[in-house]
Coordinates of C-alpha atoms in Angstrom, one line a residue:
Chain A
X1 CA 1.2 6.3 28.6
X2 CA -2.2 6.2 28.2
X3 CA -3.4 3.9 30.9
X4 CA -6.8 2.4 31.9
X5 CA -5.9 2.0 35.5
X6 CA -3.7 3.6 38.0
X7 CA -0.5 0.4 39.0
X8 CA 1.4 0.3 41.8
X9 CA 3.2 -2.9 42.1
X10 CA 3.3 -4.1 46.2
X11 CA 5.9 -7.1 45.6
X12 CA 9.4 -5.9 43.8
X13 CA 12.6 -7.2 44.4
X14 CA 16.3 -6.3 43.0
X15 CA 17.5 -9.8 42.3
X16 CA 16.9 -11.6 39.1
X17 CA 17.3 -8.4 37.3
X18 CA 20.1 -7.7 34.9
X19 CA 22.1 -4.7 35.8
X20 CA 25.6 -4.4 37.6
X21 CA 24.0 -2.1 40.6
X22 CA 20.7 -1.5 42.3
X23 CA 19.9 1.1 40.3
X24 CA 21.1 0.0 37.4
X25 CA 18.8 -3.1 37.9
X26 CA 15.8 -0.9 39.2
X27 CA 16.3 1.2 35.9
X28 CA 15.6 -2.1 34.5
X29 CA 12.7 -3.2 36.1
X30 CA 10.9 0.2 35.5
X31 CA 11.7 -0.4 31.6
X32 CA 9.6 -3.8 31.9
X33 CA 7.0 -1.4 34.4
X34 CA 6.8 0.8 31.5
X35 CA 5.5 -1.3 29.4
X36 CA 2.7 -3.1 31.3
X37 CA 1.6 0.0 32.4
X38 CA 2.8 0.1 35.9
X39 CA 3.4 3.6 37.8
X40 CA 5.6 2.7 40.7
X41 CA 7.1 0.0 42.4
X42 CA 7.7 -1.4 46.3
X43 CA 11.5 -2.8 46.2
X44 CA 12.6 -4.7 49.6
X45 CA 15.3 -7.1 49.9
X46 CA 19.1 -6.4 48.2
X47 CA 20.9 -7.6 45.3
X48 CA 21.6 -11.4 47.0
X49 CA 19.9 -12.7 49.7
X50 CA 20.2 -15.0 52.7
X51 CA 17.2 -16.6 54.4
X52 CA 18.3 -15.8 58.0
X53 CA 20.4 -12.6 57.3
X54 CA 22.6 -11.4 59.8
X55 CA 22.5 -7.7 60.6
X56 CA 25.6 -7.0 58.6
X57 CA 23.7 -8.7 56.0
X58 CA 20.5 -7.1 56.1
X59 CA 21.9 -3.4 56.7
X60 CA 23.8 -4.2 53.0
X61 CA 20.7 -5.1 51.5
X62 CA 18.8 -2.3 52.8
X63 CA 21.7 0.0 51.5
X64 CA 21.7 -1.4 47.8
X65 CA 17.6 -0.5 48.3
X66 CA 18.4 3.1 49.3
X67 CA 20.8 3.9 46.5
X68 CA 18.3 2.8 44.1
X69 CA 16.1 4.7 45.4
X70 CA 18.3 7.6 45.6
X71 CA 18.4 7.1 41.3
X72 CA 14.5 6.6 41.2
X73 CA 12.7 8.4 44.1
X74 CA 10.0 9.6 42.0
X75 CA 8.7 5.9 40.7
X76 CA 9.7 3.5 43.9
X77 CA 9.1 3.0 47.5
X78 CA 11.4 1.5 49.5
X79 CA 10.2 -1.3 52.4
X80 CA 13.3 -2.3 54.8
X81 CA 14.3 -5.9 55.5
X82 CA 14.5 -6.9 58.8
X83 CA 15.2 -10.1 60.9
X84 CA 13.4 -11.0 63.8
X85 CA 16.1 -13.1 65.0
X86 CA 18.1 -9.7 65.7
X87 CA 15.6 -7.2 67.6
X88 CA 17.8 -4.8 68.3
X89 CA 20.0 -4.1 65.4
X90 CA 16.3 -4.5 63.4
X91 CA 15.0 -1.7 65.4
X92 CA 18.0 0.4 64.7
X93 CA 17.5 -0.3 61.3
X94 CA 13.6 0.6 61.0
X95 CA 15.2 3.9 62.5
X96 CA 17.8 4.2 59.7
X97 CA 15.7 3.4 57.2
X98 CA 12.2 4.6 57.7
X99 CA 12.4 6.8 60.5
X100 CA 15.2 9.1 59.3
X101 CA 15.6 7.7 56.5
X102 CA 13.2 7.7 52.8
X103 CA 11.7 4.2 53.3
X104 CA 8.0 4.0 53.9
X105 CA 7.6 0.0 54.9
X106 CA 8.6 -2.8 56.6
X107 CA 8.9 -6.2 55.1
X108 CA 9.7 -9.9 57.3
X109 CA 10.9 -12.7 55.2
X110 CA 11.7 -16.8 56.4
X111 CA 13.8 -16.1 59.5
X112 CA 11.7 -16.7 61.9
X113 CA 8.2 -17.5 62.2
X114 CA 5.9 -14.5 63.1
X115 CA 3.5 -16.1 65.8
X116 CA 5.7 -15.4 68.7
X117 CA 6.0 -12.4 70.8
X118 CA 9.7 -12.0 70.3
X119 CA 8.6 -10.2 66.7
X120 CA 5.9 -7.8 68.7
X121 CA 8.6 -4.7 69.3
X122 CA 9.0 -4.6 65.2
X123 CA 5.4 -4.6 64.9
X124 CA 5.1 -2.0 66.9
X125 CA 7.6 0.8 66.1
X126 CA 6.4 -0.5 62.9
X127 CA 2.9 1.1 63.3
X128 CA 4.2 3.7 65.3
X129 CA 6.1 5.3 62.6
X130 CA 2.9 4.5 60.1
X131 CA 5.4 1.9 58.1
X132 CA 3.4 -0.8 55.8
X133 CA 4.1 -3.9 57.3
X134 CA 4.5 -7.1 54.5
X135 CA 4.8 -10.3 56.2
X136 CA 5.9 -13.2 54.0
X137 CA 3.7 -16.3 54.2
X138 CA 3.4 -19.4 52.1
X139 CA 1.4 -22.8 52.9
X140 CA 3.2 -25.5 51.2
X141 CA 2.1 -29.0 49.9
X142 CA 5.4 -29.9 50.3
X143 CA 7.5 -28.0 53.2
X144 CA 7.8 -24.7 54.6
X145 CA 11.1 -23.6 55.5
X146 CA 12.0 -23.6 59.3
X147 CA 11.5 -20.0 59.8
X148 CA 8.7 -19.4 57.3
X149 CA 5.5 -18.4 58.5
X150 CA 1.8 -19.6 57.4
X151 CA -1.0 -17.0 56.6
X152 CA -2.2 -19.1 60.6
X153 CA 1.5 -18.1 62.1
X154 CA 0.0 -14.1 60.9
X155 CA -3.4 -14.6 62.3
X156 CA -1.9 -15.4 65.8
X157 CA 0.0 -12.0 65.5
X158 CA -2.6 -9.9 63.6
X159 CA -4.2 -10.7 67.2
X160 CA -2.1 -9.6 69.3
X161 CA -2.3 -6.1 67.1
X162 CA -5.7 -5.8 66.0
X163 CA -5.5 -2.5 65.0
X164 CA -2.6 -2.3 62.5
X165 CA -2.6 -3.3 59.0
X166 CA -0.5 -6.2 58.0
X167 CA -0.1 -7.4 54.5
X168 CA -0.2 -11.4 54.0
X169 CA 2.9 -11.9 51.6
X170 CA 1.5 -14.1 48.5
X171 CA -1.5 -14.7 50.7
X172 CA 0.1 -18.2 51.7
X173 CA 0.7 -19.3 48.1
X174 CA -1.6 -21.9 48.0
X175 CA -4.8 -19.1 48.2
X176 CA -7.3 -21.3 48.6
X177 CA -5.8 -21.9 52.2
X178 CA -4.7 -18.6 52.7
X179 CA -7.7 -16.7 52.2
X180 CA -10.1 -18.6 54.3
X181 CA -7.2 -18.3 56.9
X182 CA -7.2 -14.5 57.1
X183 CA -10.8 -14.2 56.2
X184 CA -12.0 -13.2 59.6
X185 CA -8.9 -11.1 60.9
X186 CA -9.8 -7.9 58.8
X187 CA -6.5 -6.1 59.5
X188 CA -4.8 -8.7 57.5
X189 CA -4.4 -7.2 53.5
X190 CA -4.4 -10.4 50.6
X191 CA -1.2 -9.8 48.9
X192 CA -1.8 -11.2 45.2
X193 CA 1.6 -11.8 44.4
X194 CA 4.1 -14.5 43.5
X195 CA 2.5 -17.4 42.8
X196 CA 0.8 -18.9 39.5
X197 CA -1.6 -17.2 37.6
X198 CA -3.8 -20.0 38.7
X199 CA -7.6 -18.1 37.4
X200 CA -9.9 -17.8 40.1
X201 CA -7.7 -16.5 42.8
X202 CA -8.6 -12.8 42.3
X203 CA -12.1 -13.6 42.5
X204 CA -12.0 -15.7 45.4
X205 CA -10.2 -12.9 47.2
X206 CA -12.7 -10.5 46.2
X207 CA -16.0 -12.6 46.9
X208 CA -14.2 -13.3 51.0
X209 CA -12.1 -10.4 51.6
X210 CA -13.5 -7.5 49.4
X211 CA -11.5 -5.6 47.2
X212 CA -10.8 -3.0 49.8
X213 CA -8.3 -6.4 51.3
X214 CA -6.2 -7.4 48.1
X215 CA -3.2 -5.9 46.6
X216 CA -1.6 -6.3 43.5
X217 CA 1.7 -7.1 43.6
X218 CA 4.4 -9.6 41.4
X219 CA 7.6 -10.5 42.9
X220 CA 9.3 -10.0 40.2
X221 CA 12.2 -10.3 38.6
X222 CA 11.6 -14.3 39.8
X223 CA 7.8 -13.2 38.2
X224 CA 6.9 -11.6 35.2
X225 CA 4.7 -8.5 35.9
X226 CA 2.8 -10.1 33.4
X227 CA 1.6 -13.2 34.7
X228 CA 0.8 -11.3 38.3
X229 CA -1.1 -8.3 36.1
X230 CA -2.9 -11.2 34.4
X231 CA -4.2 -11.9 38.1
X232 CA -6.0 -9.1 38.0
X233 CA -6.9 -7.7 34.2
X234 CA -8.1 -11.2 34.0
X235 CA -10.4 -11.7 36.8
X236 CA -14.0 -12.0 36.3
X237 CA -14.3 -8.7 38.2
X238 CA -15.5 -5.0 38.0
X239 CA -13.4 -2.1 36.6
X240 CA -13.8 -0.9 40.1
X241 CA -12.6 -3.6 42.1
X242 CA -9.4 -3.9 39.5
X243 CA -8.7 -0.1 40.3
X244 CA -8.9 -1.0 43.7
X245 CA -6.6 -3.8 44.0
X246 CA -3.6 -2.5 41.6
X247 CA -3.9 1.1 43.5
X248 CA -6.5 2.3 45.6
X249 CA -6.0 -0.7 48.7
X250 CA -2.1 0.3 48.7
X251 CA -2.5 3.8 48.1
X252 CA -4.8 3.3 51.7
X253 CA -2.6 1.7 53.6
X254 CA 0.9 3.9 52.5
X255 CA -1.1 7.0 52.6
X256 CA -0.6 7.8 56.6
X257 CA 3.3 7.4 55.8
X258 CA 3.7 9.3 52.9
X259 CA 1.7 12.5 54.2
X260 CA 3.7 12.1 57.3
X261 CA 6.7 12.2 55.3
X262 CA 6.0 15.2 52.7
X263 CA 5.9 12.4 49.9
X264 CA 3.9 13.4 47.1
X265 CA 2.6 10.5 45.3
Chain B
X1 CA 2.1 -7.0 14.9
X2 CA 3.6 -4.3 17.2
X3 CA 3.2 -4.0 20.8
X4 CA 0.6 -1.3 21.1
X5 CA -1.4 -3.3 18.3
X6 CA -1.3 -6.3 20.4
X7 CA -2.4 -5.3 23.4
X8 CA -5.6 -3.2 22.5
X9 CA -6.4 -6.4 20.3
X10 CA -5.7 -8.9 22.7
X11 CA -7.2 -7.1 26.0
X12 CA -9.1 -4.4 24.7
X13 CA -11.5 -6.4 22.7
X14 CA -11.6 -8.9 26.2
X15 CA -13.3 -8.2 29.1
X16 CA -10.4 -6.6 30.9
X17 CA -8.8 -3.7 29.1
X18 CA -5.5 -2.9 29.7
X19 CA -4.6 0.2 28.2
X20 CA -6.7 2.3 26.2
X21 CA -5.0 2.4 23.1
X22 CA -7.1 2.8 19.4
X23 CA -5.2 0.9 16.9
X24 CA -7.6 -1.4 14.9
X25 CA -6.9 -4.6 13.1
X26 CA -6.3 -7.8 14.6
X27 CA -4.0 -10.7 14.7
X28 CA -4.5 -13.8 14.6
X29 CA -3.0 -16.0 17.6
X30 CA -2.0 -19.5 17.5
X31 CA -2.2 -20.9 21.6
X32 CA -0.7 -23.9 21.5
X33 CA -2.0 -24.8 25.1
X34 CA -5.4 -24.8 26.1
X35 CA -7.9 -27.1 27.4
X36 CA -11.2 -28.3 28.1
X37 CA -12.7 -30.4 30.6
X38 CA -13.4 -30.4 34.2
X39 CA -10.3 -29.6 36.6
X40 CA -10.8 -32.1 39.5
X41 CA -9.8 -29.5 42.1
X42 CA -11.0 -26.3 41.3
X43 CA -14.3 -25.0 38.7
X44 CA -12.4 -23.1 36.0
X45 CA -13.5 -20.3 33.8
X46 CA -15.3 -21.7 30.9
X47 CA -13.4 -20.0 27.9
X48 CA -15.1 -20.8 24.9
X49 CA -14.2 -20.2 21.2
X50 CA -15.7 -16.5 21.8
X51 CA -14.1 -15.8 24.4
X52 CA -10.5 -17.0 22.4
X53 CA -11.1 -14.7 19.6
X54 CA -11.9 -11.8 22.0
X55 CA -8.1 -12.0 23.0
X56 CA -7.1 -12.1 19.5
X57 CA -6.7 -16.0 19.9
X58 CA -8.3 -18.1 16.3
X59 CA -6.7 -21.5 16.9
X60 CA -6.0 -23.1 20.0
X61 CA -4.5 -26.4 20.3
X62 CA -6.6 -28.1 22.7
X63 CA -6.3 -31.2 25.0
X64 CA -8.4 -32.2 27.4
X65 CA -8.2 -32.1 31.7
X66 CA -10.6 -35.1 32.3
X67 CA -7.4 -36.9 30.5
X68 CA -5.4 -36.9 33.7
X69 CA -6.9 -39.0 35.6
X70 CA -10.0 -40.8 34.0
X71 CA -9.5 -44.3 32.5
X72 CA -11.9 -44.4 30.0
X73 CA -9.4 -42.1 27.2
X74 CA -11.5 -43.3 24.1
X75 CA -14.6 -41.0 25.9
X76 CA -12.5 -38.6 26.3
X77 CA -11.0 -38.0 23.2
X78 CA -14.3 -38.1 21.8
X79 CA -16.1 -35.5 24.3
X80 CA -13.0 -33.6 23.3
X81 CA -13.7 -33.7 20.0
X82 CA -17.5 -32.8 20.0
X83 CA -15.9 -29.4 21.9
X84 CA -14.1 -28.7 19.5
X85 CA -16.3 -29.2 16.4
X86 CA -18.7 -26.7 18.2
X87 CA -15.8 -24.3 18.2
X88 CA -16.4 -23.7 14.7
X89 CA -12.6 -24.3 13.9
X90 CA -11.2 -22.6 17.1
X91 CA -10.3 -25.8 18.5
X92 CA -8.0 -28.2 17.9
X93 CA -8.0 -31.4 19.5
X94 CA -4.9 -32.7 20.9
X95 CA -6.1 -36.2 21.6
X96 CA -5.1 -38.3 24.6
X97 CA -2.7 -41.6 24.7
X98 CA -1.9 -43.6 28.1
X99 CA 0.5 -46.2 27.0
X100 CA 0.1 -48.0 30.5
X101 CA -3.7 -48.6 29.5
X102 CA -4.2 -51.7 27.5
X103 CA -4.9 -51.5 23.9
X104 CA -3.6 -47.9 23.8
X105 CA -2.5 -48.3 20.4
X106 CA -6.7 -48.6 19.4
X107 CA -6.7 -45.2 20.9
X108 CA -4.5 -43.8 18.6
X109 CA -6.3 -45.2 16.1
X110 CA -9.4 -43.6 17.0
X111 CA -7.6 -40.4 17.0
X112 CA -6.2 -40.5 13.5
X113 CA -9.0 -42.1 11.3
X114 CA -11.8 -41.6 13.3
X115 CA -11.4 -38.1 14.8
X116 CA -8.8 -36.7 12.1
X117 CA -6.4 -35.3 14.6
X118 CA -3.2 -33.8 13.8
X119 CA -1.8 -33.7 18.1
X120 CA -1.8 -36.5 21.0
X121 CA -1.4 -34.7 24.2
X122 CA 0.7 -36.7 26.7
X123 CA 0.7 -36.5 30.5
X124 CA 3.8 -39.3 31.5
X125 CA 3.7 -37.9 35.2
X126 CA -0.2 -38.3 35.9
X127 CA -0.1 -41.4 33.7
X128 CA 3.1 -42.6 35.3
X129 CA 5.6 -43.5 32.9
X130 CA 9.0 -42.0 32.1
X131 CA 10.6 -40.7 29.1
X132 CA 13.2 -43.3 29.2
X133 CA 11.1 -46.3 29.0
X134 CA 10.9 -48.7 26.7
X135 CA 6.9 -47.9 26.4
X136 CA 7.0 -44.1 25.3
X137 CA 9.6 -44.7 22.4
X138 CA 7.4 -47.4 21.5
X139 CA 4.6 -45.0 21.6
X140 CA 6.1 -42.4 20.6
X141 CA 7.0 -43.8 17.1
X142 CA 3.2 -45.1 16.7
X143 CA 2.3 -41.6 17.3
X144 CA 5.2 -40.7 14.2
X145 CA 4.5 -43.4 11.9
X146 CA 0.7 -41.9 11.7
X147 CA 1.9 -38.7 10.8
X148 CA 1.0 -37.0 14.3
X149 CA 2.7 -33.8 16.3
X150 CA 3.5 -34.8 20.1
X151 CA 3.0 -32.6 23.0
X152 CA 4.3 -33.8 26.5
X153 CA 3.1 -31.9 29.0
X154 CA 5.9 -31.1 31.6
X155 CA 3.7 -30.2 34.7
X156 CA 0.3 -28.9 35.3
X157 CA 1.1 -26.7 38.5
X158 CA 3.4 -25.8 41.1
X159 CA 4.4 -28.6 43.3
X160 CA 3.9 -26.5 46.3
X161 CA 0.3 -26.0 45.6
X162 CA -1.2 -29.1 44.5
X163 CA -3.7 -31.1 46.5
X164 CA -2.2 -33.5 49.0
X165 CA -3.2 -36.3 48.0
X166 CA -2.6 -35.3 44.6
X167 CA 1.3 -34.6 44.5
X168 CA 2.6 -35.4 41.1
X169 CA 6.2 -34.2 40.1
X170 CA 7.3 -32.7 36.8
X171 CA 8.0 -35.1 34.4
X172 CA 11.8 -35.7 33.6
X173 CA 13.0 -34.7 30.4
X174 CA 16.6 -35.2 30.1
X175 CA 16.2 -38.7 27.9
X176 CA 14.3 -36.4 25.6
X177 CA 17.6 -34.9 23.8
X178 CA 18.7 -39.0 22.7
X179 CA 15.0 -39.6 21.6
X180 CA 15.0 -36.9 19.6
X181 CA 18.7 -37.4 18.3
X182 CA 17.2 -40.5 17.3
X183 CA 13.9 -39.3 14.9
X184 CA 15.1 -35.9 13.7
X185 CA 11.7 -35.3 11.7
X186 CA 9.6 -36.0 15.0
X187 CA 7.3 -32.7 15.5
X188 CA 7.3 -32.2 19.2
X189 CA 6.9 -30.1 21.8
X190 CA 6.9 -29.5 26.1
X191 CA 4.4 -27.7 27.3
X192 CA 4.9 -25.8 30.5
X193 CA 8.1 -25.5 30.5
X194 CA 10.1 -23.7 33.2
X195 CA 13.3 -21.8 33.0
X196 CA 15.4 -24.3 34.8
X197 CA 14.0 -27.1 32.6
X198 CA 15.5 -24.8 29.1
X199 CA 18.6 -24.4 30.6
X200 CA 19.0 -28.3 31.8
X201 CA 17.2 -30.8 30.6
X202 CA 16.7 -29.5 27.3
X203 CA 20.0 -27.7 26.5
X204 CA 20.9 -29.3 23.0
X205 CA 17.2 -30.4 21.8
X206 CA 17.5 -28.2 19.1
X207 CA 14.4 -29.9 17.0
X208 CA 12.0 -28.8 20.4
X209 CA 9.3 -26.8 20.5
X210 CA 8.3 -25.0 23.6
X211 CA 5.6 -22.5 25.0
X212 CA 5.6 -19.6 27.3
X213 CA 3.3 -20.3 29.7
X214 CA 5.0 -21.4 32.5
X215 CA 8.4 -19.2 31.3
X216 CA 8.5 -16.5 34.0
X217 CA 10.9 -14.1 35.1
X218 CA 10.8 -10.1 34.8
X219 CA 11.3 -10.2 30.3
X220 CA 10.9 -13.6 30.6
X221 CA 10.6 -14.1 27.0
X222 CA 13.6 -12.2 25.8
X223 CA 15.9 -13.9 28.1
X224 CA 14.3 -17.3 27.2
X225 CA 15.2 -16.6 23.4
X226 CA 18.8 -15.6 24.5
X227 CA 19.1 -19.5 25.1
X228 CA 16.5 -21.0 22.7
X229 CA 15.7 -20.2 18.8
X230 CA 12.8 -17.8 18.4
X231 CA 11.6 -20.8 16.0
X232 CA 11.1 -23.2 18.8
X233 CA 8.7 -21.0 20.6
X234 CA 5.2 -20.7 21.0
X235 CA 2.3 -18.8 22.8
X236 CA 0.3 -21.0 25.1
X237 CA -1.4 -19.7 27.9
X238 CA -2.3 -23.1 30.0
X239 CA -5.7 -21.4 29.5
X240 CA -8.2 -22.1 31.5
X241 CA -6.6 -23.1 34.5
X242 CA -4.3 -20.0 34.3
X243 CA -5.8 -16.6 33.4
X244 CA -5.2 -15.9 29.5
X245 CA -3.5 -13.1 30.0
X246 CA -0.9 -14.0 31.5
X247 CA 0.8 -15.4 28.4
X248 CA -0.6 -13.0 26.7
X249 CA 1.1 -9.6 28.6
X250 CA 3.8 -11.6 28.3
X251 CA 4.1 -10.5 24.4
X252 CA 3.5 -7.2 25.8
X253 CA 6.8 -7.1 28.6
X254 CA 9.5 -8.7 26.5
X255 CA 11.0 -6.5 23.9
X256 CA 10.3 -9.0 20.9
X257 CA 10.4 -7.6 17.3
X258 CA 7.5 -7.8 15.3
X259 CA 8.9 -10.9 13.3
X260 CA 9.9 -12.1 16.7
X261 CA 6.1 -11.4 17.8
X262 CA 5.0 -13.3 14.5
X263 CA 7.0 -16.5 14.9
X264 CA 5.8 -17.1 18.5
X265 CA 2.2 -16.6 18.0
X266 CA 1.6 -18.1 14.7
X267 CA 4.5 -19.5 11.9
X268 CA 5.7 -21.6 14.7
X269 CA 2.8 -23.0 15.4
X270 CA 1.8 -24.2 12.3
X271 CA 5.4 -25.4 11.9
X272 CA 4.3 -27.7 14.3
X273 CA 0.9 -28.8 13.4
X274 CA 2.9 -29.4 10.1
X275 CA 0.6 -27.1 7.8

């Protein structure tokens, strides 16, 4: 393919895909890739998911992630799922996983809100092993879940570790919010992602955070990689700050893991 | 219209290249959703008729925003209308109706022998009326009996992002299937429709048209026509208070044959319009 810009896609997930297995359905999404132009893909989180997974739970997931990437190492990274609500066994699995194992990031769903201390040990084997850390975040007109953190809840936490990158899953959904909350805490990354092709959001990210802060990503299959593309190919923005957001801000933050890890990329 | 043909036409000739491919003739989209005005919440790219036909878009069915939530719809409709006559036949207005405004039916009038419009545009969850009122099938067959199309929009934005004090809910369009039952040569159609809404509420309103703008889903248009006929659906691209493109790539994702490709962004839309 012919592409204008080099696309890696931050926010990919195996469910709403059609396909019997995890590869089968990551075989799939890389069909749809294909054709949007899209180089490789971040997949976290398994075939079915729970909102508060136990470890049982979470080590399946993270095992249907593995074999598909076991079919399609060369165009996907993996990110493990974790739980906050299960230290240990989470820390055993960022071992598994990402330590001994291909994954090169770490991504926190709606368990458990990430302003409190009890998520710090994560965080920090986290950075330790150079893992990309995603942190889902929404702000909600209408209500969070118990457990689901605001693009605030990360600010208190980005804090406490001021020098390790953390991506702001769908910066808070409602970006308006969102941006101006991580505006001023630079080690927070504007995850593009999952909501609305709503126009204006790409720009405002750029004009407060700089390029050099946003990532494209989709969260598909519930997205289209189209509408989440659109985000970017039609912002009013510079060829250079779209190359930047669908690769180069990624490529910055995974790059320490992937040299330490051989991966060629 | 093949794929690669459509996406160096629709994004090449844009601002925002996609891929650099060289094919060169152009097609000729219908968007069945677009709009002018001023979005009470948020400036919005201002997309004029240029900036359509860079993305390969020539006609564009076009309501109004200020029509959500200003009183005075007669001023609308003809602001509207002045927008669209300097579009040099880009635009084409999709006049407003609020049936809870008195002398409404004046306003549809105005709209058919003053302004010559073919669409009224309705908003039942900003204007606050239901589907199953008494009021909209009365409206609904003064619309008819002049001849006119019908779009109802379903919702203007996610729930979970809209302002506060602002918080309007999709409108509910289960009593359409009985309505339509009931006038089988009506032309209408839901705009921003949603997968769930396809599979429930409209299951069975086979005489429905729909657009893509709000369909989403990894090949969200080639699972959508595994449940709805290829003849019932439209491009619209809820431009400008979503990015073009998004509908748009959406042609580009979904496996759709070029008849497939053809129905959607233009034989279906005139179906509607009724030309």
């Amino acid at each position: 393919m012919n592409a204008k810009f080099r696309i890696w896609d931050l926010h990919c997930h195996l469910s709403g895909v059609p396909g019997l297995t995890p590869e089968e359905r990551l075989g799939q999404l890389l069909r749809y890739a294909d054709r949007v132009g899209i180089e490789r893909l971040c997949v976290y989180m398994g075939m079915k998911w729970s909102q508060d997974p136990k470890p049982d739970d979470f080590r399946r997931q993270n095992d249907e992630v593995l074999r598909a990437l076991s079919k399609h190492s060369n165009r996907a990274f993996g990110f493990v799922t974790l739980n906050p609500n299960h230290v240990p066994e989470s820390l055993a699995e960022l071992e598994r996983c990402v330590a001994d194992g291909p994954m090169v990031g770490m991504k926190l769903w709606v368990a458990k809100k990430c302003d409190g201390a009890e998520i710090d040990p994560l965080i920090a084997r986290a950075a330790e092993l150079k893992a990309v850390i995603f942190q889902h975040t929404w702000f909600k007109t209408t209500t969070n879940y118990p457990g689901e953190s605001t693009p605030d809840d990360l600010v208190k936490l980005a804090k406490r570790f001021p020098e390790v990158p953390i991506i702001c899953g769908h910066t808070g959904g409602t970006w308006e919010l969102g941006i101006r909350a991580i505006r001023d805490q630079k080690n927070l990354f504007a995850d593009l992602a999952g909501s609305d092709p709503t126009a204006g959001f790409t720009e405002m990210a750029v004009r407060e955070l700089g390029a050099e802060r946003v990532i494209y990503g989709s969260d598909c299959g519930g997205r289209s990689f189209a509408s989440q593309l659109a985000k970017v190919h039609g912002a009013a923005i510079s060829d250079a700050q779209r190359q930047q957001i669908f690769h180069g801000t990624l490529y910055n933050l995974m790059n320490p893991i992937l040299k330490a890890k051989g991966i060629q990329a | 219209m093949n794929r690669r043909f459509f996406i160096q036409t629709s994004t090449a000739a844009a601002t925002t290249p996609l891929l650099a491919l060289n094919q060169p003739h152009s097609p000729e989209l219908v968007d069945v959703n677009f709009a002018t005005g001023k979005w009470p919440f948020r400036e919005l790219p201002k997309l004029n008729s240029e900036a359509l036909k860079q993305r390969g878009i020539m006609r564009a069915i076009t309501g109004s925003l200020e029509a959500l939530l200003t009183r005075d719809v007669a001023a609308v409709n003809a602001r509207l209308v002045a927008v669209c006559k300097a579009s040099g036949g880009v635009m084409l207005a999709a006049g407003t109706l609020h049936p809870r405004l008195p002398a409404w039916r004046e306003d549809l009038r105005r709209c058919r022998e003053e302004h010559g419009m073919k669409v009224i545009r309705l908003h039942p969850n900003y204007h606050g009326y239901q589907l199953d009122e008494p009021l909209f099938a009365e409206m609904l067959d003064a619309i008819l009996e002049f001849g006119m199309a019908v779009q109802i929009v379903a919702q203007m934005e996610d729930q979970r992002t809209q302002h506060p004090l602002v918080q309007v809910a999709p409108v509910d369009l289960k009593p359409l299937h009985d309505l339509l039952q009931a006038r089988p040569k009506a032309r209408v159609m839901v705009l921003n429709t949603n997968a769930t809404m396809i599979t429930t509420a409209l299951r069975g309103c086979v005489s429905l048209w729909i657009d893509c703008a709000m369909i989403e889903g990894v090949g969200g248009l080639e699972n959508t026509l595994k449940i709805w006929p290829i003849e019932k659906l439209c491009l619209g691209t809820h431009a400008p208070f979503f990015y073009p493109e998004s509908s748009l790539l959406k042609l580009v994702e979904s496996d759709l044959s070029e008849t497939q490709m053809t129905s959607m962004t233009a034989v279906n839309a005139r179906a509607f319009l009724g030309t």
